[in-house]
Coordinates of N, CA and C in Angstrom, one line a residue:
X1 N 0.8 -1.2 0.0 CA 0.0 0.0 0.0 C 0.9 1.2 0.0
X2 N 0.5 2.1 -0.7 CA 1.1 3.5 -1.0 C 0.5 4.3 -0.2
X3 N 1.3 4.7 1.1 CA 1.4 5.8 2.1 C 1.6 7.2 1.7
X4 N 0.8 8.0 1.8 CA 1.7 9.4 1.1 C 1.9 10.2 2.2
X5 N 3.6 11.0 2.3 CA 4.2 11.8 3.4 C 3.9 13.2 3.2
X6 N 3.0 13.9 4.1 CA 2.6 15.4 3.6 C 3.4 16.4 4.7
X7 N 3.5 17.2 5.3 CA 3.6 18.2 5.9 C 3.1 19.0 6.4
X8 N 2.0 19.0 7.4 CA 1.0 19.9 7.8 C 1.4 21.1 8.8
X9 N 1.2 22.2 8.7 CA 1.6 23.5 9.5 C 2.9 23.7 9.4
X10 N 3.6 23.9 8.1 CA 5.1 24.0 8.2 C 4.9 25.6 8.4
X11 N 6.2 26.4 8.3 CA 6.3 27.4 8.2 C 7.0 27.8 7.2
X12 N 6.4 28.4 6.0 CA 6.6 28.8 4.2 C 7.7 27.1 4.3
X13 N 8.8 26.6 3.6 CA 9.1 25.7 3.4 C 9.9 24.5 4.4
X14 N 9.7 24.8 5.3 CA 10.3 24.6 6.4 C 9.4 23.9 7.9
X15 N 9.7 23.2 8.3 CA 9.1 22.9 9.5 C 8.1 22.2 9.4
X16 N 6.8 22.0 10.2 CA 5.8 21.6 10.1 C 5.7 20.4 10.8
X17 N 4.6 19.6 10.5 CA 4.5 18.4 11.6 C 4.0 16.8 10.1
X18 N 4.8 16.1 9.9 CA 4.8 15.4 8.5 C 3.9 13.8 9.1
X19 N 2.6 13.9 8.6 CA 2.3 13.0 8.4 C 1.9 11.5 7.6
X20 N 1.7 10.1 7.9 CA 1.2 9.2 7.0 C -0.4 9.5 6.2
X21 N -0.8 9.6 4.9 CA -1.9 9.5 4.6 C -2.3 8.1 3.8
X22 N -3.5 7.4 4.2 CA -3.3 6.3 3.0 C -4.9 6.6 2.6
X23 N -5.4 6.9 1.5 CA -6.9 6.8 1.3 C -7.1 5.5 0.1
X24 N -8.2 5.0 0.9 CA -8.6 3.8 -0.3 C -10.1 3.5 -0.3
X25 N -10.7 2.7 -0.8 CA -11.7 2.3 -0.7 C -12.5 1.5 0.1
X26 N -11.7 0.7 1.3 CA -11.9 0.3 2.1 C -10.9 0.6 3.2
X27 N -11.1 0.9 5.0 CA -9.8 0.5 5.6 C -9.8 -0.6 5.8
X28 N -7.9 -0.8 5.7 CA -7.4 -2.1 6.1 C -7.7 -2.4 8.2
X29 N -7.5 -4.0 8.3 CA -7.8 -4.2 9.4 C -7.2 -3.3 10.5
X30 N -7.4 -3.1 11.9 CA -6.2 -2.8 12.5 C -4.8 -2.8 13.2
X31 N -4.9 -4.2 12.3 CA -3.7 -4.5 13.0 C -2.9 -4.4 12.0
X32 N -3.1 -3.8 10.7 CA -2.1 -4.0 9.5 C -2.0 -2.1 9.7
X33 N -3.3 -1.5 10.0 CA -3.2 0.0 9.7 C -2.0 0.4 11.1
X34 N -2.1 0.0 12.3 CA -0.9 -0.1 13.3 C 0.4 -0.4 12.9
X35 N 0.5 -1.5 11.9 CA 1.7 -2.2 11.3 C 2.3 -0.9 10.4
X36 N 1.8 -0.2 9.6 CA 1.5 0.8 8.5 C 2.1 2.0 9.3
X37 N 1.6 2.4 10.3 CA 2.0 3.3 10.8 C 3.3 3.6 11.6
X38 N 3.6 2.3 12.3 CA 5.1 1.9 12.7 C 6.2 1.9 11.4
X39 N 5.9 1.8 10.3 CA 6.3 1.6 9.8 C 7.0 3.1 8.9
X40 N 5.7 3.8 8.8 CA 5.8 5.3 8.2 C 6.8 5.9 9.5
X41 N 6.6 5.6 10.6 CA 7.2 6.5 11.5 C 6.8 7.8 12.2
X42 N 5.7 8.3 11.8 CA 5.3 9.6 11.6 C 5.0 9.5 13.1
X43 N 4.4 10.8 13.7 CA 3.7 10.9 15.0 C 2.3 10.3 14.4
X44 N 1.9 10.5 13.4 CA 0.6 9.8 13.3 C 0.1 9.8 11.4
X45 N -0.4 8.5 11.3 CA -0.5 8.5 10.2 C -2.3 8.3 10.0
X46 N -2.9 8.8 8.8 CA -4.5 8.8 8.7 C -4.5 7.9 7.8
X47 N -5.8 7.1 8.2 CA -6.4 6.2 7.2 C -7.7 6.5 6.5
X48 N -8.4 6.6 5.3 CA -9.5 7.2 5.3 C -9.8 6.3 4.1
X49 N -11.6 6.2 3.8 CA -12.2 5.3 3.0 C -13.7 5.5 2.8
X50 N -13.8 5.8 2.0 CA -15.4 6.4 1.8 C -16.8 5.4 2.5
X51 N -17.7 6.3 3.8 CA -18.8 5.6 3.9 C -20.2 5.9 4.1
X52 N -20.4 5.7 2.7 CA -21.5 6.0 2.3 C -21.7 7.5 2.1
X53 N -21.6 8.5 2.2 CA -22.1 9.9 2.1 C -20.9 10.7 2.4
X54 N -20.3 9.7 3.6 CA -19.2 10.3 4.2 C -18.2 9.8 4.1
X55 N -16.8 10.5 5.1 CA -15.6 9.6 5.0 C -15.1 8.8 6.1
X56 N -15.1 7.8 6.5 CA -14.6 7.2 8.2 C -12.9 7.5 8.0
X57 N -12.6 8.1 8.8 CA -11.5 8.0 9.3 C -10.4 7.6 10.4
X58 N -9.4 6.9 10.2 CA -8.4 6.7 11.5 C -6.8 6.9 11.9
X59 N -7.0 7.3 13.0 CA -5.3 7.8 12.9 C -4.6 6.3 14.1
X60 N -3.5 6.7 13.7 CA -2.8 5.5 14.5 C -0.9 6.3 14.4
X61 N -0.8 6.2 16.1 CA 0.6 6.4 15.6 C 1.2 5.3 15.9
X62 N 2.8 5.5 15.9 CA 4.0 4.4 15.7 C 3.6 3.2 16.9
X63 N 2.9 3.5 17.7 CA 2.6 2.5 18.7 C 1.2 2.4 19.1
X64 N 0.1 3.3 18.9 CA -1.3 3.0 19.3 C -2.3 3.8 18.3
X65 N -3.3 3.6 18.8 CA -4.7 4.3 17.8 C -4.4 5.6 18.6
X66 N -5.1 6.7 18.3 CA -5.8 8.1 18.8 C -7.0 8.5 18.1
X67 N -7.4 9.1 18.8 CA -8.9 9.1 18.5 C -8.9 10.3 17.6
X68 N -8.3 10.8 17.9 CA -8.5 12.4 16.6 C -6.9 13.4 16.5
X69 N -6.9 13.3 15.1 CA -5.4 14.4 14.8 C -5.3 15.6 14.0
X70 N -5.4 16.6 14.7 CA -5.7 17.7 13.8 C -4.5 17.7 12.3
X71 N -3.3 17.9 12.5 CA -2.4 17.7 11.3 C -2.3 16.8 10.3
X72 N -2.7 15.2 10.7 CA -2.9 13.9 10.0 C -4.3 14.5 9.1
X73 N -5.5 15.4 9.7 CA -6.3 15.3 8.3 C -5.8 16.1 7.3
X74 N -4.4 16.9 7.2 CA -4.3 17.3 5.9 C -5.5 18.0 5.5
X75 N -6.0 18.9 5.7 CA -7.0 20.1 5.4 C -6.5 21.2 5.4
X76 N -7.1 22.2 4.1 CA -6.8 23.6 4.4 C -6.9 24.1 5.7
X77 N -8.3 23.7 6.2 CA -8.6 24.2 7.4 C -9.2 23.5 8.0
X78 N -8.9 23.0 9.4 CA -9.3 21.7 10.2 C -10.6 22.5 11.3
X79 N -11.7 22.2 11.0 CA -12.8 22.1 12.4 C -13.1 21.1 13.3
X80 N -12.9 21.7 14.6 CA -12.5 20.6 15.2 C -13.7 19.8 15.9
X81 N -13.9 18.9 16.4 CA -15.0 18.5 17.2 C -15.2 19.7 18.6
X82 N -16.5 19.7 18.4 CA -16.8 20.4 19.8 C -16.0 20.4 21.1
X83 N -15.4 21.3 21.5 CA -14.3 21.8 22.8 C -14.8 21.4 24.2
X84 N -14.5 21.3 25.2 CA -14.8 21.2 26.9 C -13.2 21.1 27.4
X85 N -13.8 21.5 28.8 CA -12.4 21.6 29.5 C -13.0 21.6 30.9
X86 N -12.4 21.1 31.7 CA -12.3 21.3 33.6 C -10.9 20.9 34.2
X87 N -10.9 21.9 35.0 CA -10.4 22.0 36.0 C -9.1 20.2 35.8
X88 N -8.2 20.7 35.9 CA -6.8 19.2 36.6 C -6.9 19.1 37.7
X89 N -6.5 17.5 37.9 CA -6.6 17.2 39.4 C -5.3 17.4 40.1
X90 N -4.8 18.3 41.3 CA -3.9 18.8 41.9 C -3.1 16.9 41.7
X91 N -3.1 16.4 42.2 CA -2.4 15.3 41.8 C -1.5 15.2 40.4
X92 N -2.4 15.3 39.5 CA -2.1 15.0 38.0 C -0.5 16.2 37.5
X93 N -1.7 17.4 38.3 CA -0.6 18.4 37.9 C 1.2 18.1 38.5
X94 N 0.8 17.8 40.2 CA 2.4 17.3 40.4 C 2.9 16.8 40.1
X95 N 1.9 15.6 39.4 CA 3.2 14.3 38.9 C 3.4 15.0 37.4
X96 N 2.8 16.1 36.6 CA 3.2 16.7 35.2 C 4.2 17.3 35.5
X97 N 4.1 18.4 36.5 CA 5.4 19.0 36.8 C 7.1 18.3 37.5
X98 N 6.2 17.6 38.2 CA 7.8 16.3 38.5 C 8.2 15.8 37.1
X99 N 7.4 15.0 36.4 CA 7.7 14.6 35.1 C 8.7 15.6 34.2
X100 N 8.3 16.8 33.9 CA 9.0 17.9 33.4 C 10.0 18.5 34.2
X101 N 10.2 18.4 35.8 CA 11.7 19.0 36.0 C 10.9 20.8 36.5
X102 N 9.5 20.8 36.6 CA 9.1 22.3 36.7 C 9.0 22.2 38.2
X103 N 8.3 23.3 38.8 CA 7.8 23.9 40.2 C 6.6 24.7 39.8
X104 N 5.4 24.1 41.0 CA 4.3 24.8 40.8 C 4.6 26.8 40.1
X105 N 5.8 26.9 41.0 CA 6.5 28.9 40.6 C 6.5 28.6 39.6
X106 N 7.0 27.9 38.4 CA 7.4 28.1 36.9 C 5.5 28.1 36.3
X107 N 4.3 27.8 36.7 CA 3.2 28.0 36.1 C 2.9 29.7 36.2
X108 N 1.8 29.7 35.1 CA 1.2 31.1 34.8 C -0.8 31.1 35.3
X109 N -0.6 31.9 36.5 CA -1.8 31.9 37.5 C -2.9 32.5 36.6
X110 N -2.5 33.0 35.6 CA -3.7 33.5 34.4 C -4.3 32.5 33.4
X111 N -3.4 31.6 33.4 CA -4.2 30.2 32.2 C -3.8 28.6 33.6
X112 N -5.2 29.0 34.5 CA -4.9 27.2 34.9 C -4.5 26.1 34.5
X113 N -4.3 25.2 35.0 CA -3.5 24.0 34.0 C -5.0 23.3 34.2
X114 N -5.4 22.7 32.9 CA -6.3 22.2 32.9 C -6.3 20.6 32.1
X115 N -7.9 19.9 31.9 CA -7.6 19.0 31.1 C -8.6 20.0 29.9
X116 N -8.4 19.5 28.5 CA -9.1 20.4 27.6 C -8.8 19.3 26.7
X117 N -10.3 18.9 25.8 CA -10.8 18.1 24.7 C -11.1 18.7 23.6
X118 N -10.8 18.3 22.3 CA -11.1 19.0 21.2 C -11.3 17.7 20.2
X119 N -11.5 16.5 20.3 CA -11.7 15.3 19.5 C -10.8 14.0 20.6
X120 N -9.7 15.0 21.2 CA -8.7 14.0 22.0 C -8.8 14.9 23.4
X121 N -7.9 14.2 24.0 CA -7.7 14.8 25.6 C -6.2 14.9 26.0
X122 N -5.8 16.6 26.2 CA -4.6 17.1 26.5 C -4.9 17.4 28.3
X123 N -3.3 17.2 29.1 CA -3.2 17.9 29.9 C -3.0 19.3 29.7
X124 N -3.3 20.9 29.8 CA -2.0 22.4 29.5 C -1.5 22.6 30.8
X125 N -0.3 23.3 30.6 CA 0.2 23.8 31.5 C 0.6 24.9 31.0
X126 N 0.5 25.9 31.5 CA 1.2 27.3 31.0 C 2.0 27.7 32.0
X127 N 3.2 28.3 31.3 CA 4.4 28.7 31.6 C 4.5 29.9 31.8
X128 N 5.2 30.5 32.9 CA 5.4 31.9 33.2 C 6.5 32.4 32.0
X129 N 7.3 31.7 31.5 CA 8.2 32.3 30.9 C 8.8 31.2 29.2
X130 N 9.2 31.9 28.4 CA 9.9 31.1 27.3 C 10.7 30.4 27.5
X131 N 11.8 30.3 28.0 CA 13.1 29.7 28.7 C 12.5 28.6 29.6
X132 N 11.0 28.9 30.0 CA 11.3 27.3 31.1 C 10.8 26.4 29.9
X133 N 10.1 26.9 28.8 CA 9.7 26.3 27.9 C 10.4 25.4 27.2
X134 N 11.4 26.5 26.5 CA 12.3 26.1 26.2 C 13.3 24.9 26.8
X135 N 13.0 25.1 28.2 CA 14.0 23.6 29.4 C 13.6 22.7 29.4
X136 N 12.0 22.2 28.4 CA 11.4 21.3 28.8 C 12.2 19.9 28.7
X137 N 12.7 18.4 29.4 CA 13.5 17.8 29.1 C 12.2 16.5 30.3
X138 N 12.4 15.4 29.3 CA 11.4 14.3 30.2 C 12.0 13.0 29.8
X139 N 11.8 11.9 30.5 CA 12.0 10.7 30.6 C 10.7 10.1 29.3
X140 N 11.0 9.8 28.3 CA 9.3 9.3 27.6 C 8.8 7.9 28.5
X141 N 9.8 7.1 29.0 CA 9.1 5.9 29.4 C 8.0 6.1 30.6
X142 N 8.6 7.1 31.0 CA 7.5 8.0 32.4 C 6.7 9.1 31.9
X143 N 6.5 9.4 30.9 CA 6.0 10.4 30.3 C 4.7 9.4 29.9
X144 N 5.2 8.3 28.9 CA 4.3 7.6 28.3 C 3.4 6.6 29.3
X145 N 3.5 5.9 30.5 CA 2.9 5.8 31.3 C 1.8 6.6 32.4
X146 N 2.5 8.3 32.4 CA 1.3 8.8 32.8 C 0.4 9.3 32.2
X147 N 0.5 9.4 30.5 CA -0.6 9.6 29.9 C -1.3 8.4 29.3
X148 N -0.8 7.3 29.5 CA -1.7 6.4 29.1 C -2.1 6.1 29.9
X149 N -1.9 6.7 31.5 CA -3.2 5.7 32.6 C -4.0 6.7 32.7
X150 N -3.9 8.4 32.5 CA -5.1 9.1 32.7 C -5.4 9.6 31.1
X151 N -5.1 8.7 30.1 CA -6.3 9.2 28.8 C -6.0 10.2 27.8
X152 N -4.3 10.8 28.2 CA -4.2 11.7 27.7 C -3.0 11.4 26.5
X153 N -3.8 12.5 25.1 CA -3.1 11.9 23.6 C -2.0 12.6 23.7
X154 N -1.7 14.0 24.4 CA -0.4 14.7 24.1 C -0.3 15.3 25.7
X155 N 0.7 16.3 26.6 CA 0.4 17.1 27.7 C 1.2 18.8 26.6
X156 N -0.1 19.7 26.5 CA 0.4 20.7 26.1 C 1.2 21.8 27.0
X157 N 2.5 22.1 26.7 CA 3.0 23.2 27.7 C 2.6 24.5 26.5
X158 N 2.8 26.0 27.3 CA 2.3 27.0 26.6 C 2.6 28.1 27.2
X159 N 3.1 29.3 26.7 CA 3.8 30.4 26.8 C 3.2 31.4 26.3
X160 N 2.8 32.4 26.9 CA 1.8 33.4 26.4 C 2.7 34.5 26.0
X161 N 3.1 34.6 25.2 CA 3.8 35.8 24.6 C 2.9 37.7 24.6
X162 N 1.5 37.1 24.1 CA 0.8 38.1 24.2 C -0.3 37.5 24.3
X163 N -1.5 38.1 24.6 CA -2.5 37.2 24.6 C -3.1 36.7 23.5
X164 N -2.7 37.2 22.4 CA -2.9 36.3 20.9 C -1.9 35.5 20.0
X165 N -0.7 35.3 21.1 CA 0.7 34.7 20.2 C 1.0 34.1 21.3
X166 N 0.8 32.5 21.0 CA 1.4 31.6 21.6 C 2.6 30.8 21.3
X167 N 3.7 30.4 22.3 CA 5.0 29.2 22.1 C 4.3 28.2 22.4
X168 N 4.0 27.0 22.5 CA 4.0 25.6 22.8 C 4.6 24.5 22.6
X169 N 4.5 23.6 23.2 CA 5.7 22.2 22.9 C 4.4 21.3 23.1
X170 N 4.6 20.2 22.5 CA 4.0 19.0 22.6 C 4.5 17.6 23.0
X171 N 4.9 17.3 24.1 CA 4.8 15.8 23.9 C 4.1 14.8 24.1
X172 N 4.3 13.9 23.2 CA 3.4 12.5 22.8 C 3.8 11.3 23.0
X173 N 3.8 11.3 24.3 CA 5.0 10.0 25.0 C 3.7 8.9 24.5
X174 N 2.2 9.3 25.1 CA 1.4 8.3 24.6 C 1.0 7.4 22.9
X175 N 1.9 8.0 22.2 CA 1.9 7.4 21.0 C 3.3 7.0 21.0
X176 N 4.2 7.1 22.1 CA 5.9 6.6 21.5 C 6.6 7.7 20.7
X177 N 6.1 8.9 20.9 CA 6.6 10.2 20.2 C 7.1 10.9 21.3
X178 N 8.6 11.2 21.1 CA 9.1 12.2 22.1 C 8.5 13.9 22.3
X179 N 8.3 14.0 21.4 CA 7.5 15.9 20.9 C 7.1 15.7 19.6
X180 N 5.6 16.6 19.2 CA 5.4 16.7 18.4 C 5.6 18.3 17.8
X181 N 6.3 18.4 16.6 CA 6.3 19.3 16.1 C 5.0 20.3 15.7
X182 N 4.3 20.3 15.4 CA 2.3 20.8 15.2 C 1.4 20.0 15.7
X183 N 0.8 20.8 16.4 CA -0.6 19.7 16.6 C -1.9 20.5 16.7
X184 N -2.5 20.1 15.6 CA -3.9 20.8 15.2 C -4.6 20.4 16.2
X185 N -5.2 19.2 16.8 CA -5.7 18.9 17.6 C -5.8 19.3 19.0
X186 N -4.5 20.2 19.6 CA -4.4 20.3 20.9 C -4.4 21.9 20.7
X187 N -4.1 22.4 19.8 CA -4.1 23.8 19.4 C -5.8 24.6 19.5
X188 N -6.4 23.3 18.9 CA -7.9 23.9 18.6 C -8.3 23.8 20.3
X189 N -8.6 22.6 21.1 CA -8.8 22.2 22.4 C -8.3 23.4 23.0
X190 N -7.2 24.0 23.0 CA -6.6 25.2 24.0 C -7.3 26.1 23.9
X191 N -7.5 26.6 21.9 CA -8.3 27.9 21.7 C -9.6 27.6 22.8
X192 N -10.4 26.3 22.5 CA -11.8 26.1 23.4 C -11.3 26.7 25.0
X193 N -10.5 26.2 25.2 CA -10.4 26.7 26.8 C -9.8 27.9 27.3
X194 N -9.7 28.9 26.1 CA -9.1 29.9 26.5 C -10.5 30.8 26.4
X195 N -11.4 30.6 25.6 CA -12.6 30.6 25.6 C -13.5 30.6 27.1
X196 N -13.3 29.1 27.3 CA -14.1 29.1 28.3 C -13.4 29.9 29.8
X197 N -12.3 30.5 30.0 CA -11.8 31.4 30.4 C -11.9 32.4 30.8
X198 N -12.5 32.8 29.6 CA -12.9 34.5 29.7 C -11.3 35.1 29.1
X199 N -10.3 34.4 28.6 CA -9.0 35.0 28.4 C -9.1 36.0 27.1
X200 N -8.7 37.3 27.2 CA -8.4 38.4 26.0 C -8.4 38.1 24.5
X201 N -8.8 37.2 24.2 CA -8.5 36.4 23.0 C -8.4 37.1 21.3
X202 N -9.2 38.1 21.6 CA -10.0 38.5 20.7 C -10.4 38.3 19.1
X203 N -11.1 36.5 19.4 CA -11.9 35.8 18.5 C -10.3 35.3 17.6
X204 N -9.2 35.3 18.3 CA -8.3 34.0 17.2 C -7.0 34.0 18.0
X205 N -6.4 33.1 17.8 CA -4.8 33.1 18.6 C -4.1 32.3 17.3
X206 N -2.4 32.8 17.6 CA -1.7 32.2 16.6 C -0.6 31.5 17.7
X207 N 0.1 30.3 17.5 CA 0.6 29.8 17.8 C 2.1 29.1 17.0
X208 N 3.0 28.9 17.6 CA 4.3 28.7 17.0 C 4.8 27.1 18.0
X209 N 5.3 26.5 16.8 CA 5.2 25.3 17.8 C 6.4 24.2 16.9
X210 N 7.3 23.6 18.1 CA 8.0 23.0 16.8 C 9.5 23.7 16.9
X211 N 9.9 24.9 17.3 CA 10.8 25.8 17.6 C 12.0 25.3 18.3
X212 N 11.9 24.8 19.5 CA 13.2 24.2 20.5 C 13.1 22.7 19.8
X213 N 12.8 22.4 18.4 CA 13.3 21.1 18.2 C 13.5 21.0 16.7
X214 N 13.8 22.3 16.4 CA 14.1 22.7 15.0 C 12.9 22.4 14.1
X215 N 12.1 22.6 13.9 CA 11.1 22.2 13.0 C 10.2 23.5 13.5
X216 N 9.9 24.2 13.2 CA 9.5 25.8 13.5 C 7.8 25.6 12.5
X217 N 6.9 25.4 13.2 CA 5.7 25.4 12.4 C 4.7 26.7 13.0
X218 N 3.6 26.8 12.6 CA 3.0 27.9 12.7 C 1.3 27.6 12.4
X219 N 0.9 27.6 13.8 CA -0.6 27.4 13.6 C -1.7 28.7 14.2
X220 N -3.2 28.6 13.7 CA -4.3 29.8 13.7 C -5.2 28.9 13.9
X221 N -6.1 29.6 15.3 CA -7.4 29.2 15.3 C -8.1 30.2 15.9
X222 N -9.2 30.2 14.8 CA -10.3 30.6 15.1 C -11.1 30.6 16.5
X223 N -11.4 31.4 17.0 CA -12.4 31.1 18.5 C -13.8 31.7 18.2
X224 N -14.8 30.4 18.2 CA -16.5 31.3 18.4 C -16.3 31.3 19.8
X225 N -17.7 32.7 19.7 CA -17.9 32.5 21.2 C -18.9 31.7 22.0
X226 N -19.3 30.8 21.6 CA -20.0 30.3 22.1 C -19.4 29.2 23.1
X227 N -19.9 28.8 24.4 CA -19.1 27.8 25.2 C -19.5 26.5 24.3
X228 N -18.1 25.9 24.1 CA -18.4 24.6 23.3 C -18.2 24.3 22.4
X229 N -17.9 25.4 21.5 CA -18.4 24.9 19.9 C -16.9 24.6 20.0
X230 N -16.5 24.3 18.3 CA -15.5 23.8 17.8 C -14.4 25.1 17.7
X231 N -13.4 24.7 17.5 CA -12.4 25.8 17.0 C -11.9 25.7 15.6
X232 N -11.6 26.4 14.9 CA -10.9 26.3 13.9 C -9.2 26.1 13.7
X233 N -8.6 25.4 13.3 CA -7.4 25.3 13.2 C -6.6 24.9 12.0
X234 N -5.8 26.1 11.5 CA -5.0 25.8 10.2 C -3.7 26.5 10.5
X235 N -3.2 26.0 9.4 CA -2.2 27.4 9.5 C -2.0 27.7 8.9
X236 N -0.8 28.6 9.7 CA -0.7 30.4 9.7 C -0.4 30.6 8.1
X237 N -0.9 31.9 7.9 CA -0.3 32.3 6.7 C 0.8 33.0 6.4
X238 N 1.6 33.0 5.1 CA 2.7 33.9 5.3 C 2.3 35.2 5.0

């Protein structure tokens, strides 16, 4: 089967987050489209197959399924499933911040660390500063065990440059990915919860992501106001 390697949210020719596409007429089973995706390498590759009216789709990275990848669908412009967010469990958060090497002082008291859904489920953490951002350094075997016992596809860290320009890092210990260079899916989820916030937003944020690991990508989403709806997420333009 012919895999095709795309590049989603680069920045003009450079950067981005490169994923597997395979489209056919039927998907293959799962255990060959797992096989396919270990194979491609990618943080996540999509599988897609016309049904009936519509398209079913699946992502899978180097080591498990995910339920939803904003950069794997390869769209101009990704809408994302309906947003929610509550409150982290003081627990969750220590063992994130043990995990990362931070101190509750290195968080930013204006964007709580929360859990936030946009098709998948991130932990955020927001950072007082670029530099701790930049320090991020983790064990993945311990990384990848705390997000596969509480459910989570990536833990987003995030740096508020201004309240419409964000830094972020991704990693994806629970797919066997050390960091992800772009992620449409956790980008749209954030816009929702910056949202349900009440945070300055004013109806869009851009985000840069991909930077402390050389791959410098560039993502935009859209924010309605309504609590819940979807976000929009593409990217940036030059």
């Amino acid at each position: 089967m012919d895999v095709l390697k795309i590049a989603a949210f680069s920045d003009g020719n450079t950067g981005g987050n490169p994923a597997g596409v395979l489209i056919g007429d039927i998907l293959p089973d799962a255990v060959e489209m797992q096989r396919l995706a270990a194979e491609v390498g990618f943080s996540e590759t999509a599988f897609a197959a016309p049904d009936g009216d519509n398209w079913r789709v699946r992502y899978f990275s180097p080591e498990t399924e995910v339920p939803f990848c904003g950069h794997a669908t390869i769209a101009a412009a990704l809408q994302s499933p309906p947003t929610r967010s509550k409150p982290a469990p003081p627990e969750l958060i220590a063992e994130a911040l043990a995990l990362f090497g931070y101190s509750p002082s290195d968080l930013d008291p204006a964007i709580p660390a929360a859990l936030i859904h946009g098709g998948a489920d991130h932990l955020v953490l927001a950072l007082k500063s670029r530099e701790a951002l930049a320090a991020m350094r983790y064990e993945l075997k311990a990384g990848q065990a705390l997000m596969r016992r509480d459910g989570l596809v990536t833990i987003l860290l995030a740096y508020a440059e201004t309240p419409r320009l964000f830094h972020t890092r991704n990693p994806f210990a629970s797919g066997g990915v050390y960091e992800d260079p772009a992620t449409g899916a956790s980008t749209a989820a954030f816009a929702g919860y910056l949202r349900d916030i009440g945070w300055p937003h004013g109806g869009a944020i851009d985000v840069v992501q991909g930077e402390d690991m050389g791959m410098r990508s560039r993502l935009h989403a859209d924010i309605a106001p309504e609590i819940g709806s979807s976000s929009g997420s593409q990217a940036q333009p030059e």
